[in-house]
Structure formats: structure tokens, C-alpha cells
XYZ file of N, CA and C in Angstrom:
729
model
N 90.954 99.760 148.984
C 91.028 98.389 149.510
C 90.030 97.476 148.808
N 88.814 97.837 148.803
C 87.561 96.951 147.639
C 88.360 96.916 146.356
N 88.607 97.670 146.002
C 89.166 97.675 144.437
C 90.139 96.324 144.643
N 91.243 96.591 145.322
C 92.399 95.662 145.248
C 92.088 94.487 145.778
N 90.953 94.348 146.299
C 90.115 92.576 146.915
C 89.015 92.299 145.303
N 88.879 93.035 145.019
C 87.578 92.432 143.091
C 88.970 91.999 142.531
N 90.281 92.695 142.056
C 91.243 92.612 141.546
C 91.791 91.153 142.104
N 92.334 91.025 143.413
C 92.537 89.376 143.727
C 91.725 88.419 143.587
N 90.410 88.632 143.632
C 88.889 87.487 143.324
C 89.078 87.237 141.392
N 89.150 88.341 141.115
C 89.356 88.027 139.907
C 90.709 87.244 139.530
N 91.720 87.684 140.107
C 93.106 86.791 139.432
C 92.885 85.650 139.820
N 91.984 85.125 141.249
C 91.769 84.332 141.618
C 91.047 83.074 140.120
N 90.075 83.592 140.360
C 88.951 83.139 139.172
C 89.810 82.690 137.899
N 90.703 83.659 137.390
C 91.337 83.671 136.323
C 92.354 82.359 136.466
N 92.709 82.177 137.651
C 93.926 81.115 137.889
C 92.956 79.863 137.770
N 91.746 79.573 138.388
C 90.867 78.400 138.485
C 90.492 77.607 137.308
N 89.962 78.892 136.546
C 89.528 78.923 135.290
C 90.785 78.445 134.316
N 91.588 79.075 134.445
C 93.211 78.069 133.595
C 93.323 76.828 133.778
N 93.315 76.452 135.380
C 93.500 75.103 135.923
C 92.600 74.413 134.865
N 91.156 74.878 135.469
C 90.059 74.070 134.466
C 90.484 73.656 133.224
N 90.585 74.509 132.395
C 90.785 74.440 130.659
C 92.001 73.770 130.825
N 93.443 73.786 131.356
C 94.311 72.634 131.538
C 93.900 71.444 131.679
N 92.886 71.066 132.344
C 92.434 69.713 132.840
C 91.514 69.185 131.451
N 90.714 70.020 131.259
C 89.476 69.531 130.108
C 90.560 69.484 128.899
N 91.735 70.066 128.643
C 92.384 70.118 127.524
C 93.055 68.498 127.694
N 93.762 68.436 128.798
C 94.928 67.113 129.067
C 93.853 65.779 128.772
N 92.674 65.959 129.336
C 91.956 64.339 129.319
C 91.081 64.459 127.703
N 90.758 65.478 127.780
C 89.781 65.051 126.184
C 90.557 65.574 125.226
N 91.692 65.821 125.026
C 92.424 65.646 124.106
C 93.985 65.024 123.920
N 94.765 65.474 124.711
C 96.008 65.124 125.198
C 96.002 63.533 125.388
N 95.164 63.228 126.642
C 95.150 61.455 126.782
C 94.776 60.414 125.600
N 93.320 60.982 125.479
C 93.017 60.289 124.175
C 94.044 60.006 123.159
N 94.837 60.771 122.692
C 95.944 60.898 121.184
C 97.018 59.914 122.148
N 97.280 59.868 123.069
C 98.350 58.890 123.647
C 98.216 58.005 123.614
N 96.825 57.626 124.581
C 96.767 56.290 124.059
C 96.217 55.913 122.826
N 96.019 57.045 121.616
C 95.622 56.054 120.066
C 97.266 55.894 120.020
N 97.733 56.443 120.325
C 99.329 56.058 119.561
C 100.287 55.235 120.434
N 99.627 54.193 121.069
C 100.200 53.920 122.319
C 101.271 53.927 123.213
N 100.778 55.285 123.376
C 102.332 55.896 124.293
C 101.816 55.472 125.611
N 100.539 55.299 125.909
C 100.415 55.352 127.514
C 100.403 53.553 128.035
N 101.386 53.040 128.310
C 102.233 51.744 128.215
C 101.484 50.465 128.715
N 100.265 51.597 129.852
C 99.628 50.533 130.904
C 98.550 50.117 130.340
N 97.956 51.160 129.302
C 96.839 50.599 128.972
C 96.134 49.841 128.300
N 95.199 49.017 128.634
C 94.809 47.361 128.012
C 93.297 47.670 128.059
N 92.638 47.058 127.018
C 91.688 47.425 126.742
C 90.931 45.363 126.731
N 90.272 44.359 127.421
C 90.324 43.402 127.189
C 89.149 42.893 127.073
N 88.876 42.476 125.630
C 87.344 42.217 124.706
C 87.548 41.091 125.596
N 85.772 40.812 126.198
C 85.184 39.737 126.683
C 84.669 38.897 125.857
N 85.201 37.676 125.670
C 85.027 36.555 124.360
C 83.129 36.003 124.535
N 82.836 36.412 123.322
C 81.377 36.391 123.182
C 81.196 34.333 123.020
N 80.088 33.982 123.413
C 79.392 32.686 123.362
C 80.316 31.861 122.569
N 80.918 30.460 121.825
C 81.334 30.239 120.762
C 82.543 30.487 119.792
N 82.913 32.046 120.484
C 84.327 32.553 120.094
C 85.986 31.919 120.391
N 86.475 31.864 119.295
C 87.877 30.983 119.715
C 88.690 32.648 120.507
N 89.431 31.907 121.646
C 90.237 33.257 122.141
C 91.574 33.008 121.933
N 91.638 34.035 121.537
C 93.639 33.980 121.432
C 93.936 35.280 122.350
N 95.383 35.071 122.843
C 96.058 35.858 124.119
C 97.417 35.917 123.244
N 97.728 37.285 123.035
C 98.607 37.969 122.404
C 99.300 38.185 123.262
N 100.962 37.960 123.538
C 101.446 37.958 124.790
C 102.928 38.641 124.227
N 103.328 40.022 125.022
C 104.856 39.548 124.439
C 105.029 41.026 125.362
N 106.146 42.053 124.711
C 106.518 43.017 125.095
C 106.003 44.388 124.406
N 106.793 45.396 123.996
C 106.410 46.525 123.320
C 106.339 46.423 121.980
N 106.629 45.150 121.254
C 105.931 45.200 119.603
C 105.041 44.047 119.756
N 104.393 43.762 120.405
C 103.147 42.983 120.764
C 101.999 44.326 120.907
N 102.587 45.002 122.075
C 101.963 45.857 122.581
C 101.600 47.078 121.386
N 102.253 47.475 120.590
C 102.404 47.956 119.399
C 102.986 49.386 119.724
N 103.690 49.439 120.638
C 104.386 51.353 121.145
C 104.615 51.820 119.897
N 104.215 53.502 119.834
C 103.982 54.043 118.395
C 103.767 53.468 117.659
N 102.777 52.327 117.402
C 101.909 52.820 116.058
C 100.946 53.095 115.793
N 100.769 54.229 115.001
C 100.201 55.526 114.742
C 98.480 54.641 114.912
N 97.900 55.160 114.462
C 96.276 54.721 115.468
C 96.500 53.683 115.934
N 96.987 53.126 116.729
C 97.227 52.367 117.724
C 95.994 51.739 118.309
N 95.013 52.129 118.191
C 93.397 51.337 118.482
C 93.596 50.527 117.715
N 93.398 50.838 116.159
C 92.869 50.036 115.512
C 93.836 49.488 114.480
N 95.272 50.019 114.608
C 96.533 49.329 113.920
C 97.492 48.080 115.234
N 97.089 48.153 116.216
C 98.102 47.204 117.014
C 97.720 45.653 116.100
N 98.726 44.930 115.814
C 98.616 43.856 115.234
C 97.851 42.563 116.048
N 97.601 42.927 117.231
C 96.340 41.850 117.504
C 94.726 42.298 116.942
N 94.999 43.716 117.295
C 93.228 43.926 116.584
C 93.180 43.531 115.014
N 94.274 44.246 114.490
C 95.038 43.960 112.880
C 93.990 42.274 112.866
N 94.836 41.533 113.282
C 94.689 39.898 113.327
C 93.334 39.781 113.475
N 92.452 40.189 114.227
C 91.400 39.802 114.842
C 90.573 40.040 113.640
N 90.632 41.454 112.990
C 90.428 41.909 111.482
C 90.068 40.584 110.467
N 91.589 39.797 110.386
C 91.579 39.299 109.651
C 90.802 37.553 109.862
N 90.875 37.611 111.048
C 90.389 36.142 111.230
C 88.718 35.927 111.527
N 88.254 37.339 111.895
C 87.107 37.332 111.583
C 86.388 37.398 113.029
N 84.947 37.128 113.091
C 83.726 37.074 114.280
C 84.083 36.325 114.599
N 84.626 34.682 114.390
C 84.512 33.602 115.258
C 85.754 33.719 116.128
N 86.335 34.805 116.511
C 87.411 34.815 117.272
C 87.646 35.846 117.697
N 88.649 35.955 119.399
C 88.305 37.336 120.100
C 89.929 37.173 120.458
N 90.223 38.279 119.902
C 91.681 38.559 120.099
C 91.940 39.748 120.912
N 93.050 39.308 121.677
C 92.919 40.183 123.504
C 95.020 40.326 123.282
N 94.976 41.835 123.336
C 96.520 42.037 123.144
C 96.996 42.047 124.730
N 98.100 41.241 125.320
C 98.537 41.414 126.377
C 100.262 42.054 126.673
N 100.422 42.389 125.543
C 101.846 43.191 125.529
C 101.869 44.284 126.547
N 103.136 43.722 126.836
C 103.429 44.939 128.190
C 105.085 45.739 127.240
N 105.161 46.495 127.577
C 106.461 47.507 127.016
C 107.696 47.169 128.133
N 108.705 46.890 127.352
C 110.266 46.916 128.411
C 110.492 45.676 129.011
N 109.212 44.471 128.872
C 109.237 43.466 130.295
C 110.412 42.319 129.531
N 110.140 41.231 129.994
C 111.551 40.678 129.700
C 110.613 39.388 130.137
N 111.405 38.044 129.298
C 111.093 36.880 129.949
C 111.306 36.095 130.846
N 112.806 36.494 131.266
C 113.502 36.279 132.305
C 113.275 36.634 133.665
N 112.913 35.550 134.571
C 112.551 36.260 135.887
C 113.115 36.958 136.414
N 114.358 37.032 135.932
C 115.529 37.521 136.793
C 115.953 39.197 135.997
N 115.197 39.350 135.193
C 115.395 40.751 134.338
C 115.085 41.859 134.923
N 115.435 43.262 134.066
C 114.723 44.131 135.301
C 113.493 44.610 135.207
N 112.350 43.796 134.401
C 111.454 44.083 134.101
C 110.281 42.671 133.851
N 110.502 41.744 134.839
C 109.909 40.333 134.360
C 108.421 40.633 133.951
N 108.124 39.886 132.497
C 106.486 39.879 132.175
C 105.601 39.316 133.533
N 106.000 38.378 134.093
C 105.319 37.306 135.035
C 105.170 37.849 135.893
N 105.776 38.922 136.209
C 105.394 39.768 137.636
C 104.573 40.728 137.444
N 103.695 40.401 136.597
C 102.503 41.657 136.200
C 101.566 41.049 135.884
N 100.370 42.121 137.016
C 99.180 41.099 136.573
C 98.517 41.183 135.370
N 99.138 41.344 134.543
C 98.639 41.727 132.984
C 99.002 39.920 132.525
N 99.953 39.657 133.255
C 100.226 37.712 132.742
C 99.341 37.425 133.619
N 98.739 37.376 134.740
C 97.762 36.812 135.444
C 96.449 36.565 134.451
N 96.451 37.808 134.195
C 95.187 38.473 133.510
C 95.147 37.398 131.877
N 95.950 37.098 131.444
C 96.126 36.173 130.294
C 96.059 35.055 130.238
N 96.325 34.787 131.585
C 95.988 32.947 132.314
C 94.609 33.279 132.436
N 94.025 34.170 133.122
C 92.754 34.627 133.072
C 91.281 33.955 131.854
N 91.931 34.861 130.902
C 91.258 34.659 130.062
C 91.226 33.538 129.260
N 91.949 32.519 129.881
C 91.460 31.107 129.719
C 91.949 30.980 127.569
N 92.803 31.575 127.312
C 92.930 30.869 125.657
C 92.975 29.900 125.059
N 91.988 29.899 124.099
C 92.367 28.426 122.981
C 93.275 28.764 122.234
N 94.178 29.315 122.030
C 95.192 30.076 121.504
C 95.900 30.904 122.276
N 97.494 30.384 121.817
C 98.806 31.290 122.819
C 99.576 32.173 121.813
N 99.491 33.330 121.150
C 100.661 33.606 120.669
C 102.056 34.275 121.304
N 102.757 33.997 121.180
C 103.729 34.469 122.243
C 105.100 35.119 121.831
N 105.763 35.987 122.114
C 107.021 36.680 121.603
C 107.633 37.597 122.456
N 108.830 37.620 123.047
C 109.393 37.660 124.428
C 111.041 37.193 124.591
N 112.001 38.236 124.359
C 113.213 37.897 124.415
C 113.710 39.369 124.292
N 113.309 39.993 123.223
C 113.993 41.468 122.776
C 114.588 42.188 123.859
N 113.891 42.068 124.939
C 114.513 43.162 126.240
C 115.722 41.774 127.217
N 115.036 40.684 126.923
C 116.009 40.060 127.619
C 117.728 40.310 126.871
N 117.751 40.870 125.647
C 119.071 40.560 124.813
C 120.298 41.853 126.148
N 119.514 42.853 126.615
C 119.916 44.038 127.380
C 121.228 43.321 128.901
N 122.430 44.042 128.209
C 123.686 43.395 129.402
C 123.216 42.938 130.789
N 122.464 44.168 131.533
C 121.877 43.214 132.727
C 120.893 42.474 132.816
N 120.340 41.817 131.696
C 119.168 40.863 132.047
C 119.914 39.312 131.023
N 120.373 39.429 130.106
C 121.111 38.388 129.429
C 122.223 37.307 130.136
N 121.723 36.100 130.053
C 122.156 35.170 131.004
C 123.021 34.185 130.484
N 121.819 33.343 129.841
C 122.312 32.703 128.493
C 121.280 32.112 127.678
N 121.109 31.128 126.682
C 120.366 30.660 125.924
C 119.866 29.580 126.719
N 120.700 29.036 127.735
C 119.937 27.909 128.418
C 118.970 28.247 129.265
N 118.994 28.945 129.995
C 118.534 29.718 130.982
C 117.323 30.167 130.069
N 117.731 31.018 128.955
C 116.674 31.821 128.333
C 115.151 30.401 128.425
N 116.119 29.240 127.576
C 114.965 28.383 126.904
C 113.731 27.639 128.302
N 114.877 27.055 129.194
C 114.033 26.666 130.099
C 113.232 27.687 130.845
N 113.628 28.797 131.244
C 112.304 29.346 131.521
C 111.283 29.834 130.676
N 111.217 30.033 128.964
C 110.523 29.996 128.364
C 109.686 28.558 128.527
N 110.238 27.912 128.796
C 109.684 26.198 128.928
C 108.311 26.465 130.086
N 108.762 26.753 130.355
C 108.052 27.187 132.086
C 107.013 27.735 131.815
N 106.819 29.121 131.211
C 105.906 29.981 131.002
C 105.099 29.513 129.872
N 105.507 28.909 129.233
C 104.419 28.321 128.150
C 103.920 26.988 128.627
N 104.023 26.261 129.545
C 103.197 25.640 130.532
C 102.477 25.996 131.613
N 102.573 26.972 131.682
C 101.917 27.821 132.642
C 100.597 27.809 131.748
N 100.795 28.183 130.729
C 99.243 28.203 129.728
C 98.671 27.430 129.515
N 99.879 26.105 129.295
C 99.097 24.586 128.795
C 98.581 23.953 129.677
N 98.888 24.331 130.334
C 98.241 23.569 131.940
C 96.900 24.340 132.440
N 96.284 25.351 131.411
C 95.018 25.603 131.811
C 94.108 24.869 130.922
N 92.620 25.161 131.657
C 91.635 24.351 131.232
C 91.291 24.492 129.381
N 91.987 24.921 129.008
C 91.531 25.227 127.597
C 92.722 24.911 126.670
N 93.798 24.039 127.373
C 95.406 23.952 127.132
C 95.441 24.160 125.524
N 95.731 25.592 125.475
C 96.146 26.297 124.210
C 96.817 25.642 123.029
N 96.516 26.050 121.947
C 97.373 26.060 120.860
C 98.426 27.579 121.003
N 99.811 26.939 120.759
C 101.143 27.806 121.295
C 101.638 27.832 119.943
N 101.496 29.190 119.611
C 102.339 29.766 118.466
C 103.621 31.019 119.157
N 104.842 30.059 119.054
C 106.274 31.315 119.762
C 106.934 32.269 118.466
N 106.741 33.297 118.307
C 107.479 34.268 117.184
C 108.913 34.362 118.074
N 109.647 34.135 116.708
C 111.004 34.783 116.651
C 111.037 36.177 116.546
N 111.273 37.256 117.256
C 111.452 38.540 117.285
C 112.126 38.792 116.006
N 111.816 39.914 115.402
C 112.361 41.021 113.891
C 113.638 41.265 114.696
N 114.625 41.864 113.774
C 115.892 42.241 113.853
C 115.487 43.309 115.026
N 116.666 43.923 115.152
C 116.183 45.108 116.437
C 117.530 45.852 115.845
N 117.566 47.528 116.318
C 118.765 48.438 116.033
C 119.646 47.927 117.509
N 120.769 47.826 116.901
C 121.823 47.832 118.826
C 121.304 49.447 119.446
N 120.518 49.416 119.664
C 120.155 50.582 120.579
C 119.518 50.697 121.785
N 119.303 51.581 122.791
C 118.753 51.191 123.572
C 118.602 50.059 124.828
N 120.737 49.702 124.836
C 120.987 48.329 124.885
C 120.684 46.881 124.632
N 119.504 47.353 123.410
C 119.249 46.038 122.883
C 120.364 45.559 121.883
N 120.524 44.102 121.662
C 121.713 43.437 120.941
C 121.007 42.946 119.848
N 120.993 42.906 118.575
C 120.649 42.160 117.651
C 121.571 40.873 117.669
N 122.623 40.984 117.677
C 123.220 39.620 117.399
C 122.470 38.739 118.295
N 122.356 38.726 119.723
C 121.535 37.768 120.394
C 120.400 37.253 119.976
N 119.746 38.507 119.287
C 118.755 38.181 118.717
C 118.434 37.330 117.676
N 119.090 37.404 116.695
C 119.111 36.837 115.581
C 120.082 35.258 116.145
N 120.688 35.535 116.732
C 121.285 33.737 117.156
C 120.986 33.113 118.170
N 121.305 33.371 119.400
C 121.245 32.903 120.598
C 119.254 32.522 121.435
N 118.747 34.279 120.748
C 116.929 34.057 121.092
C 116.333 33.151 119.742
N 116.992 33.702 118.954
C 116.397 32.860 117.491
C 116.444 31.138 118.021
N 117.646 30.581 118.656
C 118.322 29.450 118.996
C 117.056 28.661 119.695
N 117.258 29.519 120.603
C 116.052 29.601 122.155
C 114.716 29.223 121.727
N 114.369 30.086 121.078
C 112.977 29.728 120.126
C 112.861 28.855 119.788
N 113.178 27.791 118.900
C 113.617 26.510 118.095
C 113.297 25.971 119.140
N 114.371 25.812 120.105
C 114.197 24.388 120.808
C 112.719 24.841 121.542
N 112.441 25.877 122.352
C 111.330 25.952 123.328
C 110.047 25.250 122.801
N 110.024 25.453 121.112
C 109.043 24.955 120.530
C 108.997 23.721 120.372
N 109.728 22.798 119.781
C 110.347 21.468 119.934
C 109.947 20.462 121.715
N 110.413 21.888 122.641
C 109.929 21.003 123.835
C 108.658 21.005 124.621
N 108.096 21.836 123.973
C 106.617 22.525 123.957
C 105.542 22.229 122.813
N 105.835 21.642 121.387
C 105.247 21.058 120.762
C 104.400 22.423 120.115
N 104.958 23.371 120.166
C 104.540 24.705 119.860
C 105.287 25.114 118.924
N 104.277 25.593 118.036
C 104.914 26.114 115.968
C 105.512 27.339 116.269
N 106.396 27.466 115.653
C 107.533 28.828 115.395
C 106.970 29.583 114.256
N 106.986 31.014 114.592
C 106.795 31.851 113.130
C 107.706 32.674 113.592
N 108.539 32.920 112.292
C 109.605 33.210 112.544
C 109.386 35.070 112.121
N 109.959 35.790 112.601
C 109.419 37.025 112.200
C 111.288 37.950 111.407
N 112.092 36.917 111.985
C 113.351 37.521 111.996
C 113.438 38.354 110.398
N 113.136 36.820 109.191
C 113.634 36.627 107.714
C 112.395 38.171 107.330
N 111.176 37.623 107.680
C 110.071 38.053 107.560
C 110.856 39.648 107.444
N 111.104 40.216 108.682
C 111.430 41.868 108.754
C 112.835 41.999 107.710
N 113.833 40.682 107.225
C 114.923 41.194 106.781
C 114.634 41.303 105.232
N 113.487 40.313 105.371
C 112.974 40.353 103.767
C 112.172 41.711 103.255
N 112.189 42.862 104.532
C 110.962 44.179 103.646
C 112.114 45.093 103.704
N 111.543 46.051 102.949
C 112.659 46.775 101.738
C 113.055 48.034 103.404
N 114.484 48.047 102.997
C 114.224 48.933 104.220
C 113.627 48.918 105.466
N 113.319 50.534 106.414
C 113.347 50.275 107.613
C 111.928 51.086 107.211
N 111.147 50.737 105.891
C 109.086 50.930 105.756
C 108.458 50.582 107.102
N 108.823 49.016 107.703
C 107.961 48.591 108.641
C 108.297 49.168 110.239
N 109.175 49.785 110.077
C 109.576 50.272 111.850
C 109.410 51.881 112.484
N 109.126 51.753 113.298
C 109.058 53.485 113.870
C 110.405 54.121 114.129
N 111.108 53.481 114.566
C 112.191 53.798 115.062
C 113.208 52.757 115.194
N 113.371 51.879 114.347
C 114.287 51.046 113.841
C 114.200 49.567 114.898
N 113.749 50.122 115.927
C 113.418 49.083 117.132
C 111.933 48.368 116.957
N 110.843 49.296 117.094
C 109.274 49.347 117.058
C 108.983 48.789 115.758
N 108.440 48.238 115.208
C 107.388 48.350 113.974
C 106.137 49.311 113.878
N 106.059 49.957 113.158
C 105.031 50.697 112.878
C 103.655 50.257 112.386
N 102.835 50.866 111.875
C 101.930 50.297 111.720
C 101.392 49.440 110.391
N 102.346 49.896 109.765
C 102.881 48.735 108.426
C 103.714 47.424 108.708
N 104.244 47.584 109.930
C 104.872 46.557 110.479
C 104.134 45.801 111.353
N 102.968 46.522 112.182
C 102.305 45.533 112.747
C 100.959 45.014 112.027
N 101.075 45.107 111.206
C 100.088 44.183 109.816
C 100.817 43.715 109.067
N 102.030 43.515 109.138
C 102.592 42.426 108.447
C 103.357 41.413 109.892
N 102.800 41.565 110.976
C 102.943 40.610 111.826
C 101.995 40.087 111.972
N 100.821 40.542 111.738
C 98.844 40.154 111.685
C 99.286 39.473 110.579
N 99.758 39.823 109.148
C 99.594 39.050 108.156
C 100.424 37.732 107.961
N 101.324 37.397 108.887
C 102.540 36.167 109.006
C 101.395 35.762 110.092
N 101.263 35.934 110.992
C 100.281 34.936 112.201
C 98.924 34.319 111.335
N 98.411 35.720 111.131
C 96.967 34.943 110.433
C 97.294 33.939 109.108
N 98.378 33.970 108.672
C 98.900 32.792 107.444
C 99.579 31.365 108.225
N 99.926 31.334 109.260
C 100.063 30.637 109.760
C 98.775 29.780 110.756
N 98.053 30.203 110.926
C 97.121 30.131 112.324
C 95.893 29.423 111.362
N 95.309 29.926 109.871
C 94.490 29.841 109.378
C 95.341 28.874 108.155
């Protein structure tokens, strides 16, 4: 009977001891590599703008956010940007993955306090890009619809105390996958864009020509995403525009 009670203390021990090394394995290694490659969707990391610093608020969906690309710390195209524009400016990525611009989508940006959090931080600078998930059968309405509530949300910014400079990107091509539509994209959000800027007094960079002009599918992870060659050549179209 002792024998077969050391024998259960031990399997015991042995099971604890697994748990353990499961746990120390999942957070100091497993998590870390997720979020460098930003698989883990929620997470925002948001530099507090030092004395003097111009702030810009990077706003959009999952190629804002930069999903898969590969070091993802230090390749997402807002840090990319921040790179390039230097100390006098604090660039804060607010991309959320899947959300949509449309209130009525199944994933609205505005209903997350990650857009709170961007009104928050008070920007002298808006960059903004936000349609790709709206192109998806149940969230696609129309272009009118699309524009005026883009109208909306980019007054939402201007109407804070620091009433932004508003730069709106035209979204890159996208694969029909995933129920995303390129054709919408390229006409109807492309459309949308134009005017929102026009009624918003906010510059267009267009990202569409930009992605049709690189050789192949170099800049994308998965024909949808840009990779991390793709999100430095979205750092490198903003910061040519901005500067």
C-alpha cells in the first residue's frame, strides 16, 4: 500500500510539473512569437507622445494592424513610418483585424474601445484606411451609405482639440477571398474615398495603383495581407506624402 501511495505522489508531481513546463513554455515562448508576428489581434502596444512630438493615429483594419507580418514589432507599417519620420513624431498603430466601417457591419471599428482610445490620444495627424471588410455580402450596402458614414467618423476626429490633419488611403487590391470583393474595392470603396476626402478636405493616398504597380504578389502574405515588404511600402507612400 506505501509503495502504491510514493507511486501516485509521484505521478502526481510528474503531472504538476508538465502543467508547469506547459505554462512557462506557452507565455515565454509561444505568446511572445504571436504577438511578434501579429497573430494575437487584440494587442496594442500605445507610445505616450513625449513633450513637442507631432502624433499621428494609424487607424484602419488588419493591414493597418499589420496581421502576419513577420516581426511584426518592428515591421508593422506605423512603427515602419515612425522610422522614417523620425523623433519629432509619435506614431500609435490603432488597427483592429476584421472591423469594418460600417456601423451596421458585423464587426464595426467604432464599437471598440480601441476607436475611443484614438480620439484619446488627441492626434495632429489622422491616417485612416477602412472599407476592405466592409466589401463582405453581409456588411456591403452601398457607396452612399459607405461615404457618409465615413463622413461621420472622420469628424469625429476633426472635432477634437487638436483637429487633425486627415490622410484617407485607398485600400491595395485584395484576393476575392475570404468574402472579400475586389471589384468593390477597386470601384465603388476607391469611389467612396474620393468623395469622403473632397467633403472632408482630407488628401487621398491611394494605395490601390501603388500595390498593382509591384511585381507580383512580393508585397502580400497571403494575397489579402501585405507582408512586411508590403507594409514598408505603405510607410514609404505615407511618409512621401505626409513629409
Amino acid at each position: 500500500m506505501k509503495e502504491m501511495s510514493i507511486k501516485k505522489e509521484k505521478a502526481l508531481i510528474g503531472i504538476i510539473l508538465g502543467i508547469v513546463e506547459f505554462i512557462a513554455v506557452f507565455f515565454c515562448i509561444v505568446v511572445p512569437a504571436m504577438f511578434a508576428n501579429g497573430i494575437l489581434l487584440f494587442a496594442h502596444y500605445e507610445r505616450p507622445a513625449k513633450e513637442g512630438q507631432i502624433k499621428v493615429a494609424c487607424v484602419g483594419d488588419s493591414i493597418t494592424y499589420g496581421h502576419g507580418v513577420k516581426g511584426w514589432v518592428d515591421n508593422q507599417y506605423p512603427v515602419v513610418l515612425n522610422k522614417l519620420l523620425g523623433d519629432e513624431y509619435c506614431v500609435n498603430n490603432y488597427g483592429y483585424s476584421d472591423r469594418t466601417l460600417l456601423s451596421t457591419g458585423n464587426k464595426p471599428y467604432r464599437d471598440e474601445k480601441l476607436y475611443q482610445q484614438s480620439l484619446d490620444f488627441n492626434p495632429d495627424i489622422l491616417v485612416i484606411m477602412l472599407g476592405t471588410n466592409d466589401t463582405k455580402p453581409m456588411n456591403w450596402i452601398d457607396e452612399d451609405t459607405y461615404v457618409n458614414e465615413y463622413i461621420e467618423m472622420i469628424n469625429s476626429y476633426k472635432n477634437l482639440p487638436s483637429n487633425p490633419t486627415v490622410y484617407i488611403m485607398c485600400p491595395p487590391r485584395t484576393a476575392d477571398a475570404a468574402l472579400l470583393r475586389n471589384d468593390i474595392v477597386k470601384n465603388e470603396i476607391h469611389n467612396g474615398v474620393i468623395r469622403v476626402a473632397a467633403a472632408t478636405g482630407a488628401t487621398v493616398i491611394d494605395l490601390y495603383p501603388v500595390f498593382e504597380a509591384a511585381e507580383g504578389n512580393m508585397y502580400y502574405m497571403d494575397k489579402i495581407h501585405p507582408n512586411d515588404k508590403g507594409a514598408a511600402l505603405i510607410a514609404e507612400t505615407v511618409y512621401n506624402v505626409i513629409k
